[in-house]
Amino acid sequence: NILFICGGAFHGLEKIIERGISKRTMGFEAQLYTRDDKPLRELLAQVQPEDLLKFGLIPEFIGRLPIVATLEELTEEDFVRILTTPKNALVRQYQKYFDFEKVKLKFTDAALRAIAQEALRRNTGAPGLRSIMEEIMLDTMYELPSRTDVQECMVTEEAVARRQQPALLYKQAS
């Protein structure tokens, strides 16, 4: 009773599946699909062992995969949830960093959506969220330890889109 699980990003597999589908449909009334017509998830759901063989996997390996399941691509909403919901979400991590400097860090909903859209555009998946966040926050994070006059930091959609520093709210002089 051994469970054999493998996973990965099989870039280019969709082209092999597409070729296999177009070969299987013939005639004047056959429906021809292009990558633009069918969502990637529908295309990958049709993967066959021979497609994996053409992709370059060895037969002995393919034989150990009796069930092939595909995952759906992440959506903008998924990325926003990844940024905010888990216990160790990126937004919470950055808020903790800022708490060390006694600065409250906030993100507008539009900023979170803009970060998610950038991750979708880059096609880097969830790991790409961290690099986007670092690009936005890095300068501010290095600047804060030497400042005592900052009370709050607000990341806006403009800060994300234009790679500008987030808006800082200063303490009132007493």
mmCIF file of N, CA, C and O in Angstrom, residues 90-149:
data_model
loop_
_atom_site.group_PDB
_atom_site.id
_atom_site.type_symbol
_atom_site.label_atom_id
_atom_site.label_comp_id
_atom_site.label_asym_id
_atom_site.label_seq_id
_atom_site.Cartn_x
_atom_site.Cartn_y
_atom_site.Cartn_z
ATOM 1 N N LEU A 90 0.970 36.931 3.755
ATOM 2 C CA LEU A 90 1.985 37.957 3.490
ATOM 3 C C LEU A 90 1.622 39.298 4.113
ATOM 4 O O LEU A 90 2.485 39.974 4.690
ATOM 5 N N VAL A 91 0.370 39.703 3.986
ATOM 6 C CA VAL A 91 -0.039 40.993 4.555
ATOM 7 C C VAL A 91 0.206 40.990 6.061
ATOM 8 O O VAL A 91 0.744 41.943 6.619
ATOM 9 N N ARG A 92 -0.150 39.913 6.725
ATOM 10 C CA ARG A 92 0.066 39.818 8.188
ATOM 11 C C ARG A 92 1.557 39.827 8.529
ATOM 12 O O ARG A 92 1.961 40.403 9.536
ATOM 13 N N GLN A 93 2.368 39.168 7.709
ATOM 14 C CA GLN A 93 3.812 39.173 7.961
ATOM 15 C C GLN A 93 4.366 40.589 7.896
ATOM 16 O O GLN A 93 5.131 41.009 8.776
ATOM 17 N N TYR A 94 3.985 41.321 6.861
ATOM 18 C CA TYR A 94 4.465 42.694 6.724
ATOM 19 C C TYR A 94 3.924 43.587 7.834
ATOM 20 O O TYR A 94 4.638 44.455 8.336
ATOM 21 N N GLN A 95 2.694 43.367 8.236
ATOM 22 C CA GLN A 95 2.136 44.151 9.339
ATOM 23 C C GLN A 95 2.931 43.899 10.622
ATOM 24 O O GLN A 95 3.167 44.820 11.396
ATOM 25 N N LYS A 96 3.372 42.678 10.818
ATOM 26 C CA LYS A 96 4.186 42.347 11.994
ATOM 27 C C LYS A 96 5.539 43.054 11.922
ATOM 28 O O LYS A 96 6.011 43.596 12.925
ATOM 29 N N TYR A 97 6.158 43.059 10.738
ATOM 30 C CA TYR A 97 7.421 43.782 10.572
ATOM 31 C C TYR A 97 7.250 45.249 10.946
ATOM 32 O O TYR A 97 8.085 45.836 11.627
ATOM 33 N N PHE A 98 6.161 45.828 10.486
ATOM 34 C CA PHE A 98 5.913 47.247 10.757
ATOM 35 C C PHE A 98 5.574 47.478 12.220
ATOM 36 O O PHE A 98 5.900 48.529 12.771
ATOM 37 N N ASP A 99 4.925 46.519 12.864
ATOM 38 C CA ASP A 99 4.636 46.626 14.299
ATOM 39 C C ASP A 99 5.932 46.763 15.098
ATOM 40 O O ASP A 99 5.973 47.463 16.109
ATOM 41 N N PHE A 100 6.995 46.097 14.652
ATOM 42 C CA PHE A 100 8.278 46.204 15.337
ATOM 43 C C PHE A 100 8.768 47.648 15.356
ATOM 44 O O PHE A 100 9.481 48.061 16.267
ATOM 45 N N GLU A 101 8.381 48.411 14.349
ATOM 46 C CA GLU A 101 8.777 49.824 14.259
ATOM 47 C C GLU A 101 7.678 50.752 14.788
ATOM 48 O O GLU A 101 7.750 51.967 14.614
ATOM 49 N N LYS A 102 6.657 50.139 15.401
ATOM 50 C CA LYS A 102 5.529 50.887 15.962
ATOM 51 C C LYS A 102 4.788 51.702 14.893
ATOM 52 O O LYS A 102 4.392 52.843 15.110
ATOM 53 N N VAL A 103 4.642 51.094 13.724
ATOM 54 C CA VAL A 103 3.930 51.710 12.602
ATOM 55 C C VAL A 103 2.820 50.755 12.187
ATOM 56 O O VAL A 103 3.044 49.556 12.025
ATOM 57 N N LYS A 104 1.620 51.282 12.027
ATOM 58 C CA LYS A 104 0.469 50.482 11.591
ATOM 59 C C LYS A 104 0.474 50.425 10.061
ATOM 60 O O LYS A 104 0.506 51.455 9.406
ATOM 61 N N LEU A 105 0.464 49.228 9.516
ATOM 62 C CA LEU A 105 0.471 49.032 8.066
ATOM 63 C C LEU A 105 -0.922 48.637 7.608
ATOM 64 O O LEU A 105 -1.525 47.711 8.142
ATOM 65 N N LYS A 106 -1.422 49.345 6.594
ATOM 66 C CA LYS A 106 -2.741 49.050 6.027
ATOM 67 C C LYS A 106 -2.633 48.945 4.512
ATOM 68 O O LYS A 106 -1.794 49.602 3.902
ATOM 69 N N PHE A 107 -3.497 48.126 3.941
ATOM 70 C CA PHE A 107 -3.600 47.971 2.492
ATOM 71 C C PHE A 107 -5.029 48.280 2.094
ATOM 72 O O PHE A 107 -5.962 47.769 2.716
ATOM 73 N N THR A 108 -5.214 49.071 1.059
ATOM 74 C CA THR A 108 -6.564 49.277 0.541
ATOM 75 C C THR A 108 -6.971 48.034 -0.228
ATOM 76 O O THR A 108 -6.113 47.261 -0.691
ATOM 77 N N ASP A 109 -8.276 47.819 -0.363
ATOM 78 C CA ASP A 109 -8.761 46.682 -1.141
ATOM 79 C C ASP A 109 -8.269 46.778 -2.585
ATOM 80 O O ASP A 109 -7.912 45.773 -3.198
ATOM 81 N N ALA A 110 -8.243 47.995 -3.115
ATOM 82 C CA ALA A 110 -7.776 48.203 -4.487
ATOM 83 C C ALA A 110 -6.294 47.829 -4.625
ATOM 84 O O ALA A 110 -5.873 47.291 -5.651
ATOM 85 N N ALA A 111 -5.504 48.105 -3.590
ATOM 86 C CA ALA A 111 -4.084 47.747 -3.619
ATOM 87 C C ALA A 111 -3.910 46.229 -3.640
ATOM 88 O O ALA A 111 -3.085 45.701 -4.396
ATOM 89 N N LEU A 112 -4.686 45.530 -2.841
ATOM 90 C CA LEU A 112 -4.607 44.069 -2.824
ATOM 91 C C LEU A 112 -5.015 43.489 -4.174
ATOM 92 O O LEU A 112 -4.375 42.557 -4.675
ATOM 93 N N ARG A 113 -6.048 44.060 -4.780
ATOM 94 C CA ARG A 113 -6.465 43.602 -6.113
ATOM 95 C C ARG A 113 -5.375 43.893 -7.153
ATOM 96 O O ARG A 113 -5.117 43.079 -8.031
ATOM 97 N N ALA A 114 -4.724 45.046 -7.027
ATOM 98 C CA ALA A 114 -3.659 45.404 -7.973
ATOM 99 C C ALA A 114 -2.471 44.444 -7.838
ATOM 100 O O ALA A 114 -1.860 44.056 -8.840
ATOM 101 N N ILE A 115 -2.141 44.046 -6.624
ATOM 102 C CA ILE A 115 -1.062 43.068 -6.399
ATOM 103 C C ILE A 115 -1.452 41.734 -7.031
ATOM 104 O O ILE A 115 -0.645 41.085 -7.711
ATOM 105 N N ALA A 116 -2.706 41.321 -6.830
ATOM 106 C CA ALA A 116 -3.197 40.067 -7.406
ATOM 107 C C ALA A 116 -3.164 40.122 -8.935
ATOM 108 O O ALA A 116 -2.754 39.160 -9.586
ATOM 109 N N GLN A 117 -3.559 41.246 -9.495
ATOM 110 C CA GLN A 117 -3.544 41.399 -10.955
ATOM 111 C C GLN A 117 -2.120 41.339 -11.505
ATOM 112 O O GLN A 117 -1.873 40.758 -12.561
ATOM 113 N N GLU A 118 -1.181 41.922 -10.769
ATOM 114 C CA GLU A 118 0.224 41.872 -11.189
ATOM 115 C C GLU A 118 0.730 40.426 -11.171
ATOM 116 O O GLU A 118 1.450 40.000 -12.080
ATOM 117 N N ALA A 119 0.356 39.653 -10.155
ATOM 118 C CA ALA A 119 0.760 38.245 -10.091
ATOM 119 C C ALA A 119 0.153 37.463 -11.258
ATOM 120 O O ALA A 119 0.821 36.611 -11.846
ATOM 121 N N LEU A 120 -1.083 37.764 -11.599
ATOM 122 C CA LEU A 120 -1.713 37.117 -12.755
ATOM 123 C C LEU A 120 -0.990 37.493 -14.042
ATOM 124 O O LEU A 120 -0.746 36.640 -14.896
ATOM 125 N N ARG A 121 -0.655 38.762 -14.169
ATOM 126 C CA ARG A 121 0.021 39.240 -15.377
ATOM 127 C C ARG A 121 1.387 38.571 -15.533
ATOM 128 O O ARG A 121 1.773 38.163 -16.623
ATOM 129 N N ARG A 122 2.113 38.444 -14.435
ATOM 130 C CA ARG A 122 3.446 37.826 -14.480
ATOM 131 C C ARG A 122 3.384 36.317 -14.651
ATOM 132 O O ARG A 122 4.377 35.691 -15.003
ATOM 133 N N ASN A 123 2.232 35.735 -14.313
ATOM 134 C CA ASN A 123 2.044 34.292 -14.403
ATOM 135 C C ASN A 123 3.059 33.538 -13.539
ATOM 136 O O ASN A 123 3.608 32.525 -13.957
ATOM 137 N N THR A 124 3.297 34.050 -12.332
ATOM 138 C CA THR A 124 4.267 33.438 -11.424
ATOM 139 C C THR A 124 3.610 32.681 -10.287
ATOM 140 O O THR A 124 4.306 32.134 -9.433
ATOM 141 N N GLY A 125 2.288 32.669 -10.249
ATOM 142 C CA GLY A 125 1.589 31.950 -9.192
ATOM 143 C C GLY A 125 1.734 32.631 -7.849
ATOM 144 O O GLY A 125 2.202 33.765 -7.730
ATOM 145 N N ALA A 126 1.334 31.902 -6.813
ATOM 146 C CA ALA A 126 1.358 32.458 -5.461
ATOM 147 C C ALA A 126 2.767 32.854 -4.989
ATOM 148 O O ALA A 126 2.906 33.871 -4.314
ATOM 149 N N PRO A 127 3.822 32.106 -5.349
ATOM 150 C CA PRO A 127 5.154 32.534 -4.908
ATOM 151 C C PRO A 127 5.545 33.921 -5.441
ATOM 152 O O PRO A 127 6.316 34.634 -4.810
ATOM 153 N N GLY A 128 4.980 34.303 -6.571
ATOM 154 C CA GLY A 128 5.274 35.616 -7.132
ATOM 155 C C GLY A 128 4.727 36.763 -6.310
ATOM 156 O O GLY A 128 5.182 37.904 -6.442
ATOM 157 N N LEU A 129 3.771 36.480 -5.441
ATOM 158 C CA LEU A 129 3.203 37.532 -4.593
ATOM 159 C C LEU A 129 4.273 38.150 -3.688
ATOM 160 O O LEU A 129 4.294 39.360 -3.472
ATOM 161 N N ARG A 130 5.157 37.320 -3.167
ATOM 162 C CA ARG A 130 6.198 37.823 -2.262
ATOM 163 C C ARG A 130 7.119 38.817 -2.972
ATOM 164 O O ARG A 130 7.456 39.862 -2.434
ATOM 165 N N SER A 131 7.528 38.503 -4.189
ATOM 166 C CA SER A 131 8.430 39.424 -4.899
ATOM 167 C C SER A 131 7.728 40.741 -5.218
ATOM 168 O O SER A 131 8.349 41.806 -5.148
ATOM 169 N N ILE A 132 6.455 40.693 -5.528
ATOM 170 C CA ILE A 132 5.705 41.925 -5.790
ATOM 171 C C ILE A 132 5.624 42.757 -4.508
ATOM 172 O O ILE A 132 5.860 43.969 -4.528
ATOM 173 N N MET A 133 5.312 42.106 -3.410
ATOM 174 C CA MET A 133 5.232 42.813 -2.118
ATOM 175 C C MET A 133 6.583 43.430 -1.756
ATOM 176 O O MET A 133 6.648 44.558 -1.276
ATOM 177 N N GLU A 134 7.665 42.703 -1.985
ATOM 178 C CA GLU A 134 8.989 43.227 -1.664
ATOM 179 C C GLU A 134 9.313 44.455 -2.497
ATOM 180 O O GLU A 134 9.890 45.416 -1.992
ATOM 181 N N GLU A 135 8.954 44.428 -3.777
ATOM 182 C CA GLU A 135 9.192 45.588 -4.632
ATOM 183 C C GLU A 135 8.482 46.825 -4.094
ATOM 184 O O GLU A 135 9.023 47.929 -4.153
ATOM 185 N N ILE A 136 7.288 46.633 -3.585
ATOM 186 C CA ILE A 136 6.495 47.755 -3.079
ATOM 187 C C ILE A 136 7.005 48.232 -1.719
ATOM 188 O O ILE A 136 7.089 49.427 -1.463
ATOM 189 N N MET A 137 7.362 47.311 -0.847
ATOM 190 C CA MET A 137 7.625 47.640 0.559
ATOM 191 C C MET A 137 9.092 47.846 0.919
ATOM 192 O O MET A 137 9.387 48.419 1.964
ATOM 193 N N LEU A 138 10.011 47.418 0.090
ATOM 194 C CA LEU A 138 11.425 47.372 0.453
ATOM 195 C C LEU A 138 11.983 48.713 0.911
ATOM 196 O O LEU A 138 12.557 48.815 2.005
ATOM 197 N N ASP A 139 11.815 49.756 0.118
ATOM 198 C CA ASP A 139 12.374 51.063 0.487
ATOM 199 C C ASP A 139 11.794 51.579 1.800
ATOM 200 O O ASP A 139 12.517 52.087 2.658
ATOM 201 N N THR A 140 10.503 51.436 1.959
ATOM 202 C CA THR A 140 9.851 51.898 3.181
ATOM 203 C C THR A 140 10.352 51.110 4.388
ATOM 204 O O THR A 140 10.610 51.682 5.445
ATOM 205 N N MET A 141 10.521 49.815 4.230
ATOM 206 C CA MET A 141 10.993 48.988 5.346
ATOM 207 C C MET A 141 12.406 49.369 5.777
ATOM 208 O O MET A 141 12.729 49.310 6.962
ATOM 209 N N TYR A 142 13.246 49.759 4.826
ATOM 210 C CA TYR A 142 14.603 50.164 5.185
ATOM 211 C C TYR A 142 14.633 51.557 5.793
ATOM 212 O O TYR A 142 15.500 51.875 6.594
ATOM 213 N N GLU A 143 13.701 52.369 5.411
ATOM 214 C CA GLU A 143 13.660 53.744 5.899
ATOM 215 C C GLU A 143 13.083 53.847 7.319
ATOM 216 O O GLU A 143 13.528 54.672 8.121
ATOM 217 N N LEU A 144 12.113 53.029 7.654
ATOM 218 C CA LEU A 144 11.395 53.147 8.924
ATOM 219 C C LEU A 144 12.259 53.049 10.186
ATOM 220 O O LEU A 144 12.020 53.814 11.126
ATOM 221 N N PRO A 145 13.225 52.151 10.273
ATOM 222 C CA PRO A 145 13.985 52.058 11.520
ATOM 223 C C PRO A 145 14.698 53.361 11.919
ATOM 224 O O PRO A 145 14.928 53.601 13.102
ATOM 225 N N SER A 146 15.011 54.202 10.951
ATOM 226 C CA SER A 146 15.703 55.453 11.273
ATOM 227 C C SER A 146 14.729 56.605 11.518
ATOM 228 O O SER A 146 15.155 57.731 11.759
ATOM 229 N N ARG A 147 13.438 56.326 11.473
ATOM 230 C CA ARG A 147 12.437 57.382 11.650
ATOM 231 C C ARG A 147 11.576 57.077 12.868
ATOM 232 O O ARG A 147 11.218 55.937 13.116
ATOM 233 N N THR A 148 11.220 58.111 13.573
ATOM 234 C CA THR A 148 10.332 57.957 14.726
ATOM 235 C C THR A 148 9.047 58.760 14.553
ATOM 236 O O THR A 148 8.187 58.730 15.420
ATOM 237 N N ASP A 149 8.934 59.444 13.428
ATOM 238 C CA ASP A 149 7.782 60.318 13.224
ATOM 239 C C ASP A 149 6.653 59.681 12.413
ATOM 240 O O ASP A 149 5.635 60.311 12.158
#
